[in-house]
mmCIF file of C-alpha atoms in Angstrom:
data_model
loop_
_atom_site.group_PDB
_atom_site.id
_atom_site.type_symbol
_atom_site.label_atom_id
_atom_site.label_comp_id
_atom_site.label_asym_id
_atom_site.label_seq_id
_atom_site.Cartn_x
_atom_site.Cartn_y
_atom_site.Cartn_z
ATOM 1 C CA MET A 1 -41.046 -23.325 23.804
ATOM 2 C CA VAL A 2 -42.965 -19.770 22.969
ATOM 3 C CA HIS A 3 -46.767 -20.970 21.868
ATOM 4 C CA PRO A 4 -47.769 -19.692 18.832
ATOM 5 C CA THR A 5 -51.105 -17.638 19.800
ATOM 6 C CA ALA A 6 -48.741 -16.097 22.706
ATOM 7 C CA VAL A 7 -47.841 -12.205 22.173
ATOM 8 C CA VAL A 8 -44.114 -11.717 23.299
ATOM 9 C CA HIS A 9 -43.042 -7.774 22.789
ATOM 10 C CA PRO A 10 -40.374 -7.830 21.037
ATOM 11 C CA GLY A 11 -38.317 -6.123 23.592
ATOM 12 C CA ALA A 12 -39.186 -8.802 26.628
ATOM 13 C CA ARG A 13 -36.095 -10.133 26.929
ATOM 14 C CA ILE A 14 -36.942 -14.625 27.976
ATOM 15 C CA GLU A 15 -34.546 -16.566 29.311
ATOM 16 C CA ALA A 16 -33.274 -20.069 28.040
ATOM 17 C CA GLU A 17 -35.922 -22.781 28.825
ATOM 18 C CA CYS A 18 -38.398 -20.518 29.044
ATOM 19 C CA GLU A 19 -42.081 -21.696 28.458
ATOM 20 C CA ILE A 20 -44.753 -19.418 27.334
ATOM 21 C CA GLY A 21 -48.542 -20.925 27.002
ATOM 22 C CA PRO A 22 -50.796 -20.246 24.919
ATOM 23 C CA TYR A 23 -52.870 -16.287 24.490
ATOM 24 C CA CYS A 24 -50.125 -15.042 27.247
ATOM 25 C CA VAL A 25 -49.190 -11.621 26.642
ATOM 26 C CA ILE A 26 -45.758 -9.980 27.278
ATOM 27 C CA GLY A 27 -45.247 -6.402 27.636
ATOM 28 C CA GLU A 28 -41.826 -4.841 26.516
ATOM 29 C CA HIS A 29 -40.091 -4.506 29.798
ATOM 30 C CA VAL A 30 -40.282 -7.697 31.156
ATOM 31 C CA VAL A 31 -37.695 -10.200 32.189
ATOM 32 C CA LEU A 32 -38.154 -13.797 32.505
ATOM 33 C CA GLY A 33 -35.632 -16.130 33.883
ATOM 34 C CA GLN A 34 -34.240 -19.061 32.803
ATOM 35 C CA GLY A 35 -36.579 -21.886 32.997
ATOM 36 C CA CYS A 36 -39.929 -19.949 33.814
ATOM 37 C CA ARG A 37 -43.061 -21.765 32.777
ATOM 38 C CA LEU A 38 -46.348 -19.633 32.012
ATOM 39 C CA HIS A 39 -49.136 -22.246 31.541
ATOM 40 C CA SER A 40 -51.667 -20.330 29.502
ATOM 41 C CA HIS A 41 -53.302 -16.720 29.644
ATOM 42 C CA VAL A 42 -50.938 -15.220 31.435
ATOM 43 C CA VAL A 43 -50.429 -11.535 31.612
ATOM 44 C CA ILE A 44 -46.772 -9.505 32.756
ATOM 45 C CA ASP A 45 -46.262 -6.245 31.607
ATOM 46 C CA GLY A 46 -44.589 -3.213 33.077
ATOM 47 C CA HIS A 47 -41.030 -3.180 34.202
ATOM 48 C CA THR A 48 -41.278 -6.546 35.523
ATOM 49 C CA THR A 49 -38.473 -9.124 36.178
ATOM 50 C CA LEU A 50 -39.201 -12.622 37.886
ATOM 51 C CA GLY A 51 -35.979 -14.934 38.241
ATOM 52 C CA ALA A 52 -35.510 -18.586 37.705
ATOM 53 C CA ARG A 53 -37.924 -21.568 37.599
ATOM 54 C CA ASN A 54 -40.765 -19.248 37.888
ATOM 55 C CA GLU A 55 -44.263 -21.235 37.399
ATOM 56 C CA VAL A 56 -47.255 -18.964 36.576
ATOM 57 C CA PHE A 57 -50.396 -20.863 36.118
ATOM 58 C CA PRO A 58 -53.700 -19.567 33.879
ATOM 59 C CA PHE A 59 -55.080 -16.106 33.877
ATOM 60 C CA ALA A 60 -52.945 -14.434 36.832
ATOM 61 C CA CYS A 61 -51.609 -10.812 35.687
ATOM 62 C CA ILE A 62 -48.154 -9.631 37.060
ATOM 63 C CA GLY A 63 -46.871 -6.224 37.194
ATOM 64 C CA LEU A 64 -49.618 -4.186 36.319
ATOM 65 C CA LYS A 65 -50.310 -0.575 37.154
ATOM 66 C CA THR A 66 -50.887 -0.094 40.532
ATOM 67 C CA GLN A 67 -54.728 0.359 41.522
ATOM 68 C CA ASP A 68 -53.649 3.310 43.925
ATOM 69 C CA LEU A 69 -55.248 6.751 43.011
ATOM 70 C CA LYS A 70 -51.866 8.408 44.104
ATOM 71 C CA TRP A 71 -50.593 7.480 41.071
ATOM 72 C CA LYS A 72 -48.968 10.183 39.821
ATOM 73 C CA GLY A 73 -46.608 7.754 36.582
ATOM 74 C CA GLY A 74 -43.030 7.823 36.565
ATOM 75 C CA LEU A 75 -40.997 4.324 36.511
ATOM 76 C CA THR A 76 -41.964 1.572 39.074
ATOM 77 C CA ARG A 77 -41.154 -1.829 39.209
ATOM 78 C CA THR A 78 -42.332 -5.403 40.229
ATOM 79 C CA GLU A 79 -39.826 -7.657 41.362
ATOM 80 C CA ILE A 80 -39.550 -11.573 41.583
ATOM 81 C CA GLY A 81 -37.478 -14.050 42.730
ATOM 82 C CA GLU A 82 -36.868 -17.134 42.397
ATOM 83 C CA ASN A 83 -38.577 -20.550 42.163
ATOM 84 C CA ASN A 84 -42.515 -18.775 43.019
ATOM 85 C CA THR A 85 -45.685 -20.593 42.557
ATOM 86 C CA PHE A 86 -48.366 -18.429 41.059
ATOM 87 C CA ARG A 87 -51.739 -20.402 40.903
ATOM 88 C CA GLU A 88 -54.433 -19.235 39.041
ATOM 89 C CA TYR A 89 -56.084 -15.714 39.014
ATOM 90 C CA VAL A 90 -53.350 -14.263 41.292
ATOM 91 C CA THR A 91 -52.591 -10.595 40.794
ATOM 92 C CA ILE A 92 -49.753 -8.611 41.511
ATOM 93 C CA HIS A 93 -49.258 -4.523 41.212
ATOM 94 C CA SER A 94 -46.585 -2.653 40.175
ATOM 95 C CA ALA A 95 -45.402 -0.009 42.653
ATOM 96 C CA THR A 96 -47.129 3.293 42.913
ATOM 97 C CA GLY A 97 -44.103 6.467 43.054
ATOM 98 C CA ASP A 98 -41.383 6.921 40.598
ATOM 99 C CA GLY A 99 -38.583 4.530 41.575
ATOM 100 C CA GLU A 100 -40.522 2.288 44.129
ATOM 101 C CA VAL A 101 -40.779 -1.629 43.978
ATOM 102 C CA THR A 102 -43.051 -4.137 44.262
ATOM 103 C CA ALA A 103 -40.720 -6.743 46.165
ATOM 104 C CA ILE A 104 -41.386 -10.827 46.179
ATOM 105 C CA GLY A 105 -38.317 -13.020 47.316
ATOM 106 C CA SER A 106 -38.310 -16.754 46.390
ATOM 107 C CA ASN A 107 -39.529 -19.838 47.008
ATOM 108 C CA ASN A 108 -42.709 -18.633 47.640
ATOM 109 C CA HIS A 109 -46.641 -20.757 47.690
ATOM 110 C CA ILE A 110 -49.097 -18.544 45.897
ATOM 111 C CA LEU A 111 -52.249 -19.750 45.591
ATOM 112 C CA ALA A 112 -55.499 -18.964 43.632
ATOM 113 C CA TYR A 113 -57.287 -15.306 43.313
ATOM 114 C CA CYS A 114 -54.533 -13.919 45.688
ATOM 115 C CA HIS A 115 -53.515 -10.124 45.433
ATOM 116 C CA ILE A 116 -50.419 -8.510 46.365
ATOM 117 C CA ALA A 117 -51.074 -4.690 46.064
ATOM 118 C CA HIS A 118 -48.301 -2.129 45.756
ATOM 119 C CA ASN A 119 -44.985 -1.290 47.526
ATOM 120 C CA VAL A 120 -45.690 -4.825 49.301
ATOM 121 C CA SER A 121 -42.408 -6.661 50.177
ATOM 122 C CA LEU A 122 -42.838 -10.248 50.456
ATOM 123 C CA GLY A 123 -40.155 -12.496 51.618
ATOM 124 C CA ASN A 124 -39.072 -15.854 50.966
ATOM 125 C CA GLN A 125 -40.741 -19.551 51.821
ATOM 126 C CA ILE A 126 -44.309 -17.623 52.233
ATOM 127 C CA ILE A 127 -47.532 -19.571 51.394
ATOM 128 C CA MET A 128 -50.476 -17.464 50.885
ATOM 129 C CA SER A 129 -54.069 -19.629 50.617
ATOM 130 C CA ASN A 130 -56.843 -19.186 48.151
ATOM 131 C CA VAL A 131 -58.446 -15.261 47.829
ATOM 132 C CA ALA A 132 -56.202 -13.421 50.535
ATOM 133 C CA THR A 133 -55.390 -10.183 49.845
ATOM 134 C CA LEU A 134 -52.545 -8.112 50.524
ATOM 135 C CA ALA A 135 -53.212 -3.881 50.691
ATOM 136 C CA GLY A 136 -50.552 -1.408 49.786
ATOM 137 C CA HIS A 137 -47.143 -1.251 51.757
ATOM 138 C CA VAL A 138 -47.890 -4.384 53.745
ATOM 139 C CA THR A 139 -44.774 -6.412 54.623
ATOM 140 C CA VAL A 140 -44.950 -10.345 55.156
ATOM 141 C CA GLU A 141 -41.910 -11.715 56.372
ATOM 142 C CA ASP A 142 -39.827 -15.303 55.400
ATOM 143 C CA HIS A 143 -42.038 -18.829 56.419
ATOM 144 C CA ALA A 144 -45.075 -16.760 57.411
ATOM 145 C CA ILE A 145 -48.665 -18.140 56.233
ATOM 146 C CA VAL A 146 -51.920 -16.181 55.330
ATOM 147 C CA GLY A 147 -54.767 -18.488 55.488
ATOM 148 C CA GLY A 148 -57.330 -18.088 52.859
ATOM 149 C CA LEU A 149 -59.689 -15.093 52.263
ATOM 150 C CA ALA A 150 -57.561 -13.047 55.132
ATOM 151 C CA ALA A 151 -57.426 -9.232 54.395
ATOM 152 C CA ILE A 152 -54.197 -7.579 55.733
ATOM 153 C CA HIS A 153 -54.413 -3.640 55.456
ATOM 154 C CA GLN A 154 -51.820 -1.104 54.227
ATOM 155 C CA PHE A 155 -48.736 -0.848 55.718
ATOM 156 C CA CYS A 156 -49.244 -3.832 58.410
ATOM 157 C CA ARG A 157 -46.473 -6.447 58.867
ATOM 158 C CA LEU A 158 -46.758 -10.401 59.413
ATOM 159 C CA GLY A 159 -43.657 -11.134 61.171
ATOM 160 C CA ARG A 160 -41.304 -13.937 60.690
ATOM 161 C CA MET A 161 -42.856 -17.740 61.099
ATOM 162 C CA SER A 162 -46.173 -15.304 61.848
ATOM 163 C CA ILE A 163 -49.422 -17.591 60.827
ATOM 164 C CA VAL A 164 -52.514 -15.785 60.245
ATOM 165 C CA GLY A 165 -56.210 -17.486 59.935
ATOM 166 C CA GLY A 166 -58.335 -18.308 57.593
ATOM 167 C CA CYS A 167 -61.540 -15.002 57.059
ATOM 168 C CA SER A 168 -59.407 -13.118 59.702
ATOM 169 C CA LYS A 169 -59.102 -9.277 58.894
ATOM 170 C CA VAL A 170 -55.593 -7.561 60.040
ATOM 171 C CA VAL A 171 -55.255 -4.390 61.041
ATOM 172 C CA GLN A 172 -52.380 -4.348 63.131
ATOM 173 C CA ASP A 173 -48.783 -5.916 62.696
ATOM 174 C CA VAL A 174 -48.524 -9.574 63.842
ATOM 175 C CA PRO A 175 -45.606 -10.615 65.548
ATOM 176 C CA PRO A 176 -43.030 -13.073 64.837
ATOM 177 C CA PHE A 177 -43.819 -17.113 65.675
ATOM 178 C CA MET A 178 -47.289 -15.736 66.775
ATOM 179 C CA LEU A 179 -50.816 -17.265 66.068
ATOM 180 C CA ALA A 180 -53.557 -14.758 64.672
ATOM 181 C CA ASP A 181 -56.938 -14.517 64.036
ATOM 182 C CA GLY A 182 -60.890 -13.789 63.793
ATOM 183 C CA ASN A 183 -62.142 -10.357 62.727
ATOM 184 C CA PRO A 184 -60.600 -8.239 63.710
ATOM 185 C CA ALA A 185 -57.638 -10.052 63.917
ATOM 186 C CA GLU A 186 -56.413 -10.842 67.977
ATOM 187 C CA THR A 187 -53.203 -12.988 68.296
ATOM 188 C CA ARG A 188 -53.877 -16.395 70.178
ATOM 189 C CA THR A 189 -50.549 -18.692 70.370
ATOM 190 C CA ILE A 190 -47.275 -19.542 69.365
ATOM 191 C CA ASN A 191 -46.736 -20.611 66.210
ATOM 192 C CA LYS A 192 -45.725 -24.188 67.545
ATOM 193 C CA ILE A 193 -46.534 -26.079 64.244
ATOM 194 C CA GLY A 194 -44.516 -23.285 62.131
ATOM 195 C CA MET A 195 -41.749 -23.273 64.559
ATOM 196 C CA ASP A 196 -41.231 -27.195 64.643
ATOM 197 C CA ARG A 197 -41.252 -27.138 60.696
ATOM 198 C CA ASN A 198 -38.537 -24.571 60.598
ATOM 199 C CA GLY A 199 -36.104 -25.955 63.363
ATOM 200 C CA VAL A 200 -36.947 -23.688 65.574
ATOM 201 C CA SER A 201 -35.309 -25.072 69.444
ATOM 202 C CA GLU A 202 -37.117 -26.115 72.361
ATOM 203 C CA ALA A 203 -35.428 -23.680 74.317
ATOM 204 C CA ALA A 204 -36.437 -21.308 71.964
ATOM 205 C CA GLN A 205 -40.193 -21.839 71.568
ATOM 206 C CA THR A 206 -40.595 -22.258 75.627
ATOM 207 C CA ALA A 207 -39.120 -18.613 76.308
ATOM 208 C CA LEU A 208 -41.453 -17.225 73.179
ATOM 209 C CA ARG A 209 -44.576 -19.131 74.699
ATOM 210 C CA GLN A 210 -43.373 -16.942 78.049
ATOM 211 C CA ALA A 211 -42.892 -14.049 75.846
ATOM 212 C CA TYR A 212 -46.307 -14.367 74.331
ATOM 213 C CA LYS A 213 -48.031 -14.700 77.872
ATOM 214 C CA ILE A 214 -46.206 -11.297 78.906
ATOM 215 C CA LEU A 215 -47.163 -9.326 75.651
ATOM 216 C CA PHE A 216 -50.894 -10.758 75.387
ATOM 217 C CA ARG A 217 -51.974 -12.031 78.899
ATOM 218 C CA GLU A 218 -50.630 -10.311 81.159
ATOM 219 C CA GLY A 219 -52.528 -6.447 80.513
ATOM 220 C CA LEU A 220 -49.066 -5.030 80.882
ATOM 221 C CA THR A 221 -48.260 -1.712 78.810
ATOM 222 C CA ILE A 222 -46.324 -2.603 75.518
ATOM 223 C CA PRO A 223 -42.751 -0.890 76.937
ATOM 224 C CA ASN A 224 -43.462 -2.457 80.429
ATOM 225 C CA ALA A 225 -43.886 -6.107 78.903
ATOM 226 C CA LEU A 226 -41.186 -5.586 76.454
ATOM 227 C CA ALA A 227 -39.062 -4.403 79.648
ATOM 228 C CA ARG A 228 -39.801 -7.694 81.424
ATOM 229 C CA ILE A 229 -38.913 -9.938 78.502
ATOM 230 C CA GLU A 230 -35.969 -8.450 78.621
ATOM 231 C CA GLN A 231 -35.189 -9.052 82.091
ATOM 232 C CA GLU A 232 -36.543 -12.116 82.589
ATOM 233 C CA LEU A 233 -36.217 -14.140 79.426
ATOM 234 C CA PRO A 234 -33.314 -15.982 77.998
ATOM 235 C CA ARG A 235 -31.371 -13.878 75.120
ATOM 236 C CA LEU A 236 -32.114 -16.006 72.664
ATOM 237 C CA PRO A 237 -32.108 -15.063 68.731
ATOM 238 C CA GLU A 238 -35.691 -15.499 68.682
ATOM 239 C CA VAL A 239 -36.699 -13.518 71.799
ATOM 240 C CA GLN A 240 -34.427 -10.859 70.978
ATOM 241 C CA TYR A 241 -36.105 -10.471 66.975
ATOM 242 C CA LEU A 242 -39.421 -10.722 68.331
ATOM 243 C CA ALA A 243 -38.628 -8.032 71.244
ATOM 244 C CA ARG A 244 -37.256 -5.668 68.437
ATOM 245 C CA PHE A 245 -40.499 -6.378 65.810
ATOM 246 C CA VAL A 246 -42.330 -5.093 68.300
ATOM 247 C CA ARG A 247 -40.480 -2.040 69.291
ATOM 248 C CA MET A 248 -40.694 -0.990 65.924
ATOM 249 C CA SER A 249 -43.851 -1.462 65.105
ATOM 250 C CA GLU A 250 -45.812 1.927 63.651
ATOM 251 C CA ARG A 251 -49.268 0.520 63.938
ATOM 252 C CA GLY A 252 -48.887 -1.448 67.434
ATOM 253 C CA ILE A 253 -49.619 -5.955 67.261
ATOM 254 C CA SER A 254 -52.648 -7.160 67.053
ATOM 255 C CA LYS A 255 -53.289 -8.083 71.048
#
């Protein structure tokens, strides 16, 4: 299942049923889980592990050295879960500091020309549209969507089931269940379609819409808005998660 033109280091660990296409290059410390498929011209290097059934399209580069100028050497890792799709020209870089990790979960769909930088933490069931870019230390939670050509600043967080519009410039956290768009991005409304797709109840969606209005439309400070949310809205898990996410924000939220 390895094309004769592929270059696979003898130290690499390739599990059963993997397909490695023409002109792929696999480094010494790479682990490919069962049933991975590399179409052609894929480069995977560094201390990089892919779980089972990942599909990687031509000219993707995974696990290479960080672009961060703070790089001082050491052993860094790139760890990827199962059932992900990485389309053409996707780049995923290893972490910057010794012992650190760039981590990607499972069942993600990463479209052509996307970039995932050093120390990113990407959850599960995420879609990144073409040319979306995550800078270093970005966190993207489960079921988020990043629109095409969007750029996410270092250390920002995209909350669970959030969506970022195409061509957006995100310089602060995007709260869970919300839709952000613009340059710089502002939180526009709740992500109703995303919540419908992921089975969020109507009661929770109604409460989150009220929380959105309190946070973003009434001119309150964040502490006062959170106090109102906790006093006035039902104590549903989604509402509590939103409040906790906003309270923990270090960069502030995209208002």
